[in-house]
Amino acid sequence: MTASTVAEEPAVPEPDEAKETLTSGIAALAPFAYPSAGPLALSALLAVLAALLGLVPYWAVYKVAVVLATDQSTDGLWSLGAIALGSVLARFLLSGVSTYIAHGAAFEIQYRLRLTIAEHLARVPLGYVNKRRSGELKKVMADDVERLELFLAHAIPDLTTALVTFLALFGWMLWVDWRLALAAFALVLPAFAAIAYAMRRSGHHTSEYKTTQGLMNAAIVELVRGMPVVKIFNRAEDQVRGTEQVIARYVDVVKRYSLEFLPFGTAFYVLLGSNVLLILPVGGWLWTSGSITTEVFLFFLIIGLGALSSLVALLFLFANLSHIASGGTLVTELLAQSALSDNTAEPREPEDATLRFADVSFRYDSSWALRSVSFVARPGTLTAVVGASGSGKSTIAALTGRFWDPQMGQVEIGGVSLPDIAPDTLYRQVSLVLQEAFLFDDTVLGNLRLARPDASHEQIQDAARRAQIHDRIEALPKGYDTPLGEHGVRLSGGERQRLTIARAILADTPIIVLDEATAFVDPENETLLQAAISALVEGKTVLMIAHRLSTVAGADQILVM
């Protein structure tokens, strides 16, 4: 075997971002709506009907005005009032049902999408996850997916409603009088020109907004998680000031975006609400010249006032659509990240639990972590890997678990290269106990059953005893049913490590990788833990990563990096 020297894993630089536009953002969002196209279409239809019913009271008021202006019989006024009241009630009913259906579909899509992202993250190289701060991934999985609700539950129905209502009213008014129809809708084009300019003028902030929001989330998460260290070294003021600067940068971006959008966004709103300024003089001139009747003039004065109300409702949507689309683009980029390649269309079964590194070279970025590493670890033996920090020990563990694939050479189990082994088969072959013990916010029993959901209570207790953690579990308030809290906060570092070892014992895989698994074990329990690990060797392949030679004195072979 060839020794290697490597620095700590370098951060992988972010790829250059492609130019993002509103069109590309919406194109990125559209595929998420396809699985629930039926419910969303029904929601849009009901929203359109509700919007059209919202015009009925205007029509009723127009009819009442005609009756009063022309001294007609008032016998039908009560009927007009009843129609107006019925249309209002029906409108709210249809609008409520539409909202319920749209939100139900949106939440279902969010649920499926979050599961898809989580499953995809489990298949991508671990380096893709490690090079991103937890706040950034949280932003994509929580915030950006959450923004899709605005698009799926609001944008689609609102856009459909606005378009259909606009076309229906325009056609109706053209049929009544084309000249006043043109006057009523003359400000639509200038209004949309204003909102388009507002979005184009402020749109260059989208990328900066996306970046600063991710940095702000990451900084806040980091501050909260690192608070014990901050307090120990009395650096709270410095850390809070650093987080405050990141938040201030985010606020500055949002402020500049708003100030650039606001003038022309306001113009959009004002123009759509000002069509009466054209209807009144044009209609007055046509009426005084005898070109239109009083009924037609009243029709445009009353119906025309509400003709563009559905378009005014789009102001909020346009103001936020670039950010919504940005979230869809980020989700799409994450899902487009290449997963680990495999050849599992025709998977192969390992012949045994022999682990073999064949001329393996691997690098995280520009620095090589391993160069031409070759060794064989056979069943029933313990292979120790020792060396200085940064020499590539943990990289060997990670490649064994197929967190990455090597750039050169092969990692094999039972004579089969890892990409040729189906993932389910691979993880029935290998258990890893990593240097940093991770426990979920669940009970002791729940954390142990991750390794083997069908394990009996007796099997779980036996694994805990062999890992020297059973007595400590029994001392907890509810024993094995005790919630451990976030990251297993109820247990000490050594206890958490022993619990993860129990989890690996319970999995009973033929290959076990212990990456500094004994790092946090107190001296009085180290001998007992070594005895438990020795009991695993029979019929198994054990790969132990360690700093101290005393830890691996009983190993069958020791590889020095």
XYZ file of C-alpha atoms in Angstrom:
561
model
C 0.000 0.000 0.000
C 1.146 3.508 -0.765
C 0.915 6.098 1.987
C -0.571 9.462 1.203
C -0.490 12.970 2.575
C -3.516 15.207 2.307
C -4.802 18.432 3.806
C -8.235 18.728 5.316
C -11.011 18.372 2.776
C -11.052 21.605 0.785
C -14.248 23.426 0.031
C -15.416 22.902 -3.494
C -16.000 26.213 -5.247
C -19.487 26.997 -6.329
C -20.204 26.708 -10.044
C -20.897 29.867 -11.957
C -24.576 30.628 -11.942
C -26.421 30.646 -15.208
C -28.285 33.807 -16.032
C -31.688 33.593 -14.434
C -34.776 35.167 -15.946
C -38.438 35.214 -14.960
C -39.261 32.985 -17.923
C -36.633 30.414 -16.963
C -37.842 30.531 -13.369
C -41.460 29.880 -14.328
C -40.305 27.108 -16.668
C -38.523 25.584 -13.678
C -41.701 25.794 -11.571
C -44.131 24.381 -14.124
C -43.040 20.703 -13.857
C -43.900 20.684 -10.149
C -47.549 21.410 -11.020
C -47.928 18.491 -13.457
C -48.613 15.722 -10.872
C -51.627 17.673 -9.566
C -52.745 19.179 -12.871
C -56.352 17.955 -12.408
C -57.021 19.540 -8.987
C -55.199 22.726 -9.989
C -57.262 22.991 -13.186
C -60.475 22.497 -11.190
C -59.324 25.133 -8.715
C -58.625 27.569 -11.559
C -62.061 26.878 -13.100
C -63.846 27.542 -9.817
C -61.776 30.692 -9.331
C -62.827 31.924 -12.780
C -66.512 31.269 -12.015
C -66.121 33.085 -8.692
C -64.529 36.058 -10.452
C -67.339 36.208 -13.014
C -69.930 36.024 -10.221
C -68.130 38.955 -8.634
C -69.175 41.066 -11.626
C -72.876 40.290 -11.169
C -73.401 42.919 -8.422
C -71.950 45.543 -10.799
C -74.448 44.415 -13.430
C -77.277 44.605 -10.874
C -76.268 48.132 -9.860
C -76.166 49.075 -13.549
C -79.711 47.736 -14.075
C -80.948 49.622 -10.998
C -79.328 52.832 -12.284
C -81.031 52.377 -15.668
C -84.398 51.891 -13.991
C -84.007 55.009 -11.887
C -82.575 57.123 -14.718
C -85.330 56.258 -17.204
C -88.327 56.309 -14.822
C -89.084 52.630 -15.461
C -91.144 50.451 -13.106
C -89.313 49.596 -9.883
C -91.102 46.277 -9.423
C -88.007 44.265 -10.352
C -85.548 45.979 -7.987
C -86.018 43.399 -5.216
C -85.232 40.632 -7.708
C -82.065 42.440 -8.743
C -81.065 42.756 -5.069
C -81.656 39.042 -4.534
C -79.575 38.186 -7.602
C -76.738 40.404 -6.394
C -76.846 38.862 -2.895
C -76.979 35.326 -4.299
C -74.022 35.992 -6.592
C -71.945 37.343 -3.677
C -72.681 34.264 -1.568
C -71.995 31.917 -4.478
C -68.789 33.777 -5.239
C -67.445 33.321 -1.715
C -68.479 29.658 -1.714
C -66.745 28.907 -5.012
C -63.721 30.960 -4.009
C -63.424 29.033 -0.745
C -63.692 25.648 -2.479
C -61.156 26.783 -5.097
C -58.714 27.867 -2.382
C -59.194 24.597 -0.489
C -58.509 22.470 -3.578
C -55.505 24.560 -4.683
C -53.879 24.488 -1.250
C -54.539 20.775 -0.861
C -52.813 20.117 -4.196
C -49.947 22.489 -3.326
C -49.318 20.868 0.058
C -49.385 17.405 -1.517
C -46.801 18.535 -4.086
C -44.649 20.054 -1.328
C -44.818 16.791 0.608
C -43.769 14.721 -2.402
C -41.088 17.223 -3.376
C -39.457 17.288 0.070
C -39.359 13.479 0.105
C -37.884 13.506 -3.402
C -35.175 15.987 -2.352
C -34.333 13.941 0.752
C -34.113 10.717 -1.273
C -32.004 12.455 -3.921
C -29.605 13.846 -1.313
C -29.097 10.273 -0.108
C -27.914 9.307 -3.612
C -25.653 12.240 -4.468
C -21.982 12.233 -3.416
C -21.562 13.195 0.216
C -19.216 15.985 -0.888
C -22.156 17.815 -2.485
C -23.847 17.944 0.927
C -20.679 18.645 2.924
C -19.613 21.642 0.860
C -22.903 23.391 1.653
C -23.687 24.922 4.996
C -26.728 23.428 6.707
C -28.597 26.743 6.467
C -28.337 26.680 2.670
C -29.826 23.197 2.374
C -32.477 24.159 4.911
C -33.369 27.130 2.727
C -33.907 24.901 -0.312
C -35.830 22.130 1.463
C -37.910 24.425 3.685
C -38.078 27.990 2.375
C -37.798 27.461 -1.389
C -40.186 24.507 -1.410
C -42.531 26.552 0.774
C -42.498 29.333 -1.817
C -43.878 26.895 -4.374
C -47.155 27.113 -2.461
C -47.455 30.746 -3.583
C -47.048 29.651 -7.186
C -49.157 26.488 -7.101
C -51.968 27.665 -4.835
C -52.109 31.335 -5.844
C -50.279 32.157 -9.047
C -51.937 29.509 -11.236
C -55.557 30.284 -10.141
C -54.933 34.041 -10.057
C -53.323 34.130 -13.499
C -56.128 32.014 -14.979
C -58.824 34.097 -13.319
C -57.292 37.377 -14.454
C -56.867 36.214 -18.046
C -60.354 34.694 -18.444
C -62.117 37.583 -16.699
C -60.181 40.110 -18.765
C -61.063 38.406 -22.070
C -64.727 37.905 -21.100
C -65.224 41.535 -20.101
C -63.331 42.851 -23.094
C -65.470 40.777 -25.442
C -68.677 41.843 -23.683
C -67.755 45.538 -23.844
C -66.708 45.295 -27.479
C -70.139 43.850 -28.224
C -71.865 46.741 -26.383
C -69.722 49.560 -27.863
C -66.237 49.119 -29.288
C -65.229 52.750 -28.814
C -65.874 52.834 -25.051
C -64.387 49.325 -24.759
C -61.106 50.609 -26.163
C -61.256 53.563 -23.752
C -61.911 51.230 -20.791
C -58.934 48.995 -21.637
C -56.583 51.596 -23.109
C -54.434 51.758 -19.963
C -53.795 47.977 -19.815
C -50.781 48.088 -22.144
C -49.075 51.024 -20.381
C -49.756 49.354 -17.027
C -48.112 46.087 -18.066
C -45.250 47.973 -19.661
C -44.697 49.636 -16.268
C -44.738 46.347 -14.319
C -42.460 44.680 -16.890
C -39.973 47.509 -16.553
C -40.237 47.353 -12.751
C -39.415 43.643 -12.776
C -36.583 44.064 -15.283
C -35.187 47.039 -13.363
C -35.161 45.199 -10.013
C -34.645 41.672 -11.318
C -30.845 41.835 -11.229
C -31.132 41.636 -7.446
C -32.651 38.141 -7.597
C -29.341 36.298 -7.598
C -27.933 38.514 -4.823
C -31.153 38.073 -2.832
C -30.884 34.296 -3.173
C -27.239 34.313 -2.061
C -27.656 36.648 0.903
C -30.734 34.821 2.165
C -28.809 31.534 2.106
C -25.883 33.146 3.933
C -28.218 34.671 6.509
C -29.908 31.318 7.203
C -26.528 29.585 7.471
C -25.140 32.288 9.795
C -28.124 32.098 12.134
C -28.009 28.277 12.294
C -24.241 28.393 12.889
C -24.616 30.994 15.668
C -27.249 28.927 17.486
C -25.315 25.651 17.166
C -22.020 27.242 18.150
C -23.380 29.148 21.151
C -21.619 26.894 23.732
C -18.223 27.613 22.123
C -19.067 31.304 21.826
C -19.892 31.490 25.523
C -16.808 29.524 26.581
C -14.479 31.970 24.832
C -16.662 35.000 25.642
C -16.964 35.942 21.969
C -20.742 36.440 21.918
C -20.449 40.079 20.908
C -18.137 39.305 17.974
C -20.243 36.404 16.700
C -23.502 38.323 17.045
C -21.915 41.281 15.242
C -20.835 38.995 12.400
C -24.333 37.533 12.112
C -25.780 41.033 12.309
C -23.635 42.102 9.360
C -24.922 39.192 7.255
C -28.530 40.059 8.187
C -27.887 43.746 7.424
C -26.566 42.789 3.989
C -29.739 40.795 3.321
C -31.932 43.687 4.470
C -29.966 46.064 2.221
C -30.583 43.829 -0.811
C -34.319 43.610 -0.045
C -34.495 47.386 0.463
C -32.745 48.142 -2.833
C -34.977 45.646 -4.642
C -38.122 47.215 -3.154
C -37.075 50.780 -3.915
C -36.304 49.934 -7.540
C -39.544 47.989 -7.976
C -41.845 50.380 -6.121
C -42.161 53.417 -8.489
C -43.192 51.464 -11.582
C -45.053 48.844 -9.558
C -47.127 51.687 -8.139
C -47.643 53.011 -11.656
C -49.099 49.606 -12.627
C -51.605 49.825 -9.794
C -52.541 53.462 -10.472
C -52.984 52.999 -14.229
C -55.303 50.000 -13.837
C -57.433 51.935 -11.369
C -57.660 55.051 -13.534
C -59.648 53.860 -16.549
C -62.605 55.958 -15.400
C -60.516 58.984 -16.450
C -60.906 57.828 -20.060
C -64.381 56.287 -19.827
C -65.922 59.483 -18.429
C -64.777 62.028 -21.078
C -65.079 59.634 -24.049
C -68.473 58.385 -22.873
C -69.672 61.927 -22.101
C -68.684 63.109 -25.602
C -70.404 60.133 -27.283
C -73.530 60.563 -25.132
C -73.877 64.297 -25.741
C -73.416 63.727 -29.453
C -76.184 61.099 -29.414
C -73.851 58.258 -30.443
C -74.713 56.135 -27.394
C -77.766 55.766 -25.169
C -77.931 56.552 -21.462
C -78.039 52.804 -20.709
C -74.762 52.207 -22.563
C -73.081 55.157 -20.830
C -74.182 53.879 -17.416
C -73.043 50.360 -18.329
C -69.469 51.506 -18.927
C -69.413 53.830 -15.926
C -70.428 50.994 -13.590
C -69.121 47.767 -15.195
C -66.039 49.484 -16.564
C -64.923 50.467 -13.057
C -64.535 46.820 -12.085
C -63.251 45.618 -15.443
C -59.589 45.753 -14.482
C -59.886 44.775 -10.803
C -58.762 41.206 -11.505
C -55.557 42.537 -13.079
C -54.845 44.767 -10.075
C -54.745 41.607 -7.922
C -51.694 40.476 -9.893
C -49.492 43.256 -8.470
C -48.462 41.222 -5.408
C -47.875 38.173 -7.577
C -45.627 40.076 -10.008
C -43.708 41.628 -7.106
C -42.857 38.196 -5.697
C -42.802 36.014 -8.795
C -39.083 36.426 -9.405
C -38.318 35.202 -5.870
C -40.844 32.364 -6.217
C -39.282 31.382 -9.530
C -35.827 31.610 -7.971
C -36.889 29.019 -5.404
C -38.096 26.710 -8.166
C -34.786 27.119 -9.987
C -32.807 26.225 -6.853
C -34.918 23.119 -6.254
C -34.447 22.087 -9.887
C -30.684 22.628 -9.648
C -30.509 20.467 -6.532
C -32.504 17.657 -8.150
C -30.324 17.936 -11.274
C -27.186 17.235 -9.229
C -25.791 13.959 -10.534
C -26.239 10.984 -8.259
C -23.541 8.388 -7.824
C -23.345 6.377 -11.033
C -24.310 2.736 -10.905
C -24.712 -0.284 -13.085
C -27.584 -1.755 -11.130
C -29.826 -2.530 -14.099
C -28.238 -5.973 -13.740
C -26.873 -5.886 -10.169
C -24.391 -8.469 -8.961
C -24.232 -10.147 -5.573
C -20.918 -10.149 -3.663
C -19.425 -13.599 -3.244
C -18.333 -12.913 0.330
C -17.384 -10.067 2.689
C -13.868 -9.502 1.348
C -13.128 -5.773 1.050
C -10.579 -4.837 -1.600
C -9.086 -1.500 -2.603
C -7.485 -1.880 -6.030
C -5.103 0.959 -6.922
C -7.562 3.574 -5.594
C -6.888 7.297 -6.027
C -9.336 9.939 -4.840
C -9.431 13.714 -4.522
C -12.040 16.072 -3.142
C -11.057 18.979 -5.360
C -7.510 19.733 -6.447
C -5.717 17.936 -3.607
C -5.364 14.163 -3.682
C -6.526 12.432 -0.510
C -5.457 8.964 -1.669
C -2.957 7.884 -4.308
C -2.781 4.316 -5.627
C -4.024 2.707 -2.406
C -4.345 -1.088 -2.499
C -5.171 -3.546 0.290
C -7.406 -6.523 1.047
C -9.434 -6.969 4.258
C -10.718 -10.525 4.594
C -13.712 -11.937 6.510
C -13.046 -12.767 10.129
C -10.221 -10.241 10.454
C -9.749 -6.780 11.882
C -7.881 -4.354 9.661
C -6.674 -1.190 11.384
C -5.910 2.023 9.531
C -3.734 4.486 11.448
C -1.947 7.703 10.579
C -1.805 11.408 11.175
C -4.814 13.686 10.785
C -5.498 14.417 7.137
C -3.686 11.335 5.857
C -6.804 9.867 4.258
C -8.032 7.430 6.935
C -11.623 8.702 7.012
C -11.600 8.849 3.212
C -11.045 5.085 3.142
C -14.061 4.657 5.441
C -16.183 6.939 3.276
C -15.234 5.128 0.050
C -16.093 1.801 1.683
C -19.578 3.124 2.439
C -19.728 4.586 -1.085
C -20.214 8.142 0.060
C -18.082 8.947 -2.996
C -16.598 7.010 -5.906
C -12.830 7.098 -6.547
C -11.532 8.914 -9.615
C -9.214 5.970 -10.326
C -9.144 2.351 -9.255
C -11.917 0.264 -7.727
C -13.392 -0.540 -4.331
C -14.777 -4.068 -4.306
C -16.801 -6.250 -1.966
C -16.729 -9.964 -2.629
C -15.103 -9.435 -6.029
C -17.797 -6.974 -7.192
C -17.143 -3.269 -7.764
C -19.415 -1.076 -5.575
C -21.248 0.568 -8.528
C -22.304 -2.935 -9.636
C -23.965 -3.648 -6.290
C -27.560 -2.509 -5.757
C -27.767 0.146 -2.984
C -30.013 -1.998 -0.774
C -27.579 -4.890 -1.090
C -24.589 -2.649 -0.375
C -26.064 -1.288 2.837
C -26.905 -4.811 3.975
C -23.186 -5.505 3.571
C -21.664 -2.470 5.289
C -22.307 -0.668 8.581
C -20.414 2.510 9.461
C -19.841 4.051 12.869
C -18.510 7.516 12.076
C -16.292 9.735 14.211
C -19.134 12.155 14.905
C -21.973 10.128 16.416
C -25.321 11.368 15.059
C -28.580 10.576 16.808
C -32.048 11.690 15.759
C -34.496 13.532 17.985
C -36.227 10.272 18.850
C -36.293 7.678 21.614
C -33.379 5.342 22.333
C -35.437 2.531 20.833
C -36.223 4.575 17.710
C -32.552 5.368 17.140
C -31.510 1.739 17.545
C -34.258 0.406 15.292
C -32.925 2.501 12.414
C -30.451 -0.332 11.912
C -33.045 -3.100 12.077
C -36.744 -2.103 12.228
C -37.951 -5.651 12.933
C -35.536 -6.325 15.822
C -37.050 -7.706 19.017
C -36.546 -5.976 22.332
C -34.257 -8.808 23.441
C -32.051 -8.384 20.345
C -31.856 -4.626 20.944
C -30.878 -5.101 24.588
C -28.238 -7.679 23.626
C -26.657 -5.221 21.138
C -26.692 -2.500 23.809
C -25.004 -4.799 26.329
C -22.264 -5.706 23.882
C -21.686 -1.994 23.279
C -21.530 -1.343 27.048
C -24.485 1.090 26.963
C -27.392 -1.038 28.307
C -26.974 -0.034 31.955
C -26.871 3.665 31.068
C -30.041 3.308 28.996
C -31.829 1.553 31.860
C -30.874 4.459 34.131
C -32.680 6.965 31.886
C -36.146 8.166 33.051
C -38.067 5.924 30.625
C -35.344 3.458 29.744
C -35.361 2.549 26.064
C -38.441 4.774 25.531
C -36.629 7.907 26.701
C -36.532 10.717 24.090
C -32.908 11.696 23.496
C -33.552 15.241 22.273
C -31.881 16.931 19.321
C -28.532 15.285 18.484
C -28.932 12.987 21.504
C -28.417 15.828 23.975
C -29.423 13.620 26.953
C -26.265 11.518 26.487
C -22.596 12.363 26.804
C -20.255 12.174 23.824
C -18.959 8.733 24.809
C -22.473 7.452 25.454
C -23.670 8.648 22.075
C -20.732 6.875 20.447
C -21.499 3.618 22.229
C -25.147 3.875 21.195
C -24.138 4.169 17.536
C -21.866 1.145 18.001
C -24.870 -0.753 19.381
C -26.762 0.286 16.279
C -24.011 -1.157 14.063
C -23.950 -4.377 16.117
C -27.717 -4.674 15.718
C -27.454 -4.267 11.935
C -25.274 -7.415 11.889
C -23.716 -6.654 8.507
C -20.737 -8.741 7.315
C -18.552 -5.598 7.022
C -18.210 -3.056 9.826
C -16.310 0.225 9.507
C -15.389 1.999 12.757
C -14.133 5.509 12.030
C -12.550 6.681 15.303
C -15.399 4.851 17.042
C -13.498 4.688 20.329
C -12.457 8.334 20.341
C -14.874 9.361 23.111
C -14.830 6.185 25.200
C -13.563 6.648 28.745
C -10.531 4.507 29.723
C -12.449 2.253 32.147
C -14.865 1.165 29.400
C -12.300 0.964 26.582
C -11.228 -2.584 27.482
C -14.835 -3.775 27.582
C -15.570 -2.085 24.274
C -12.495 -3.666 22.685
C -13.771 -7.063 23.836
C -17.147 -6.335 22.229
C -15.472 -5.315 18.965
C -13.304 -8.451 19.043
C -16.465 -10.551 19.317
C -17.613 -9.075 16.006
C -14.603 -10.331 14.063
C -15.767 -13.923 13.721
C -17.161 -14.263 10.214
C -17.012 -10.480 9.631
C -14.718 -7.963 8.020
C -13.847 -5.145 10.432
C -12.128 -1.950 9.281
C -11.070 0.251 12.199
C -9.821 3.818 11.734
C -7.821 5.014 14.736
C -5.134 7.442 15.886
C -3.740 5.413 18.772
C -1.811 2.207 18.185
C -2.961 0.934 21.589
C -6.526 0.931 20.294
C -5.686 -1.521 17.506
C -3.047 -3.680 19.184
C -5.051 -6.847 18.470
C -5.611 -6.144 14.761
C -4.792 -8.798 12.159
C -3.201 -6.166 9.929
C -2.350 -2.505 10.436
C -2.233 -0.103 7.509
C -0.180 3.014 8.194
C -1.140 6.061 6.145
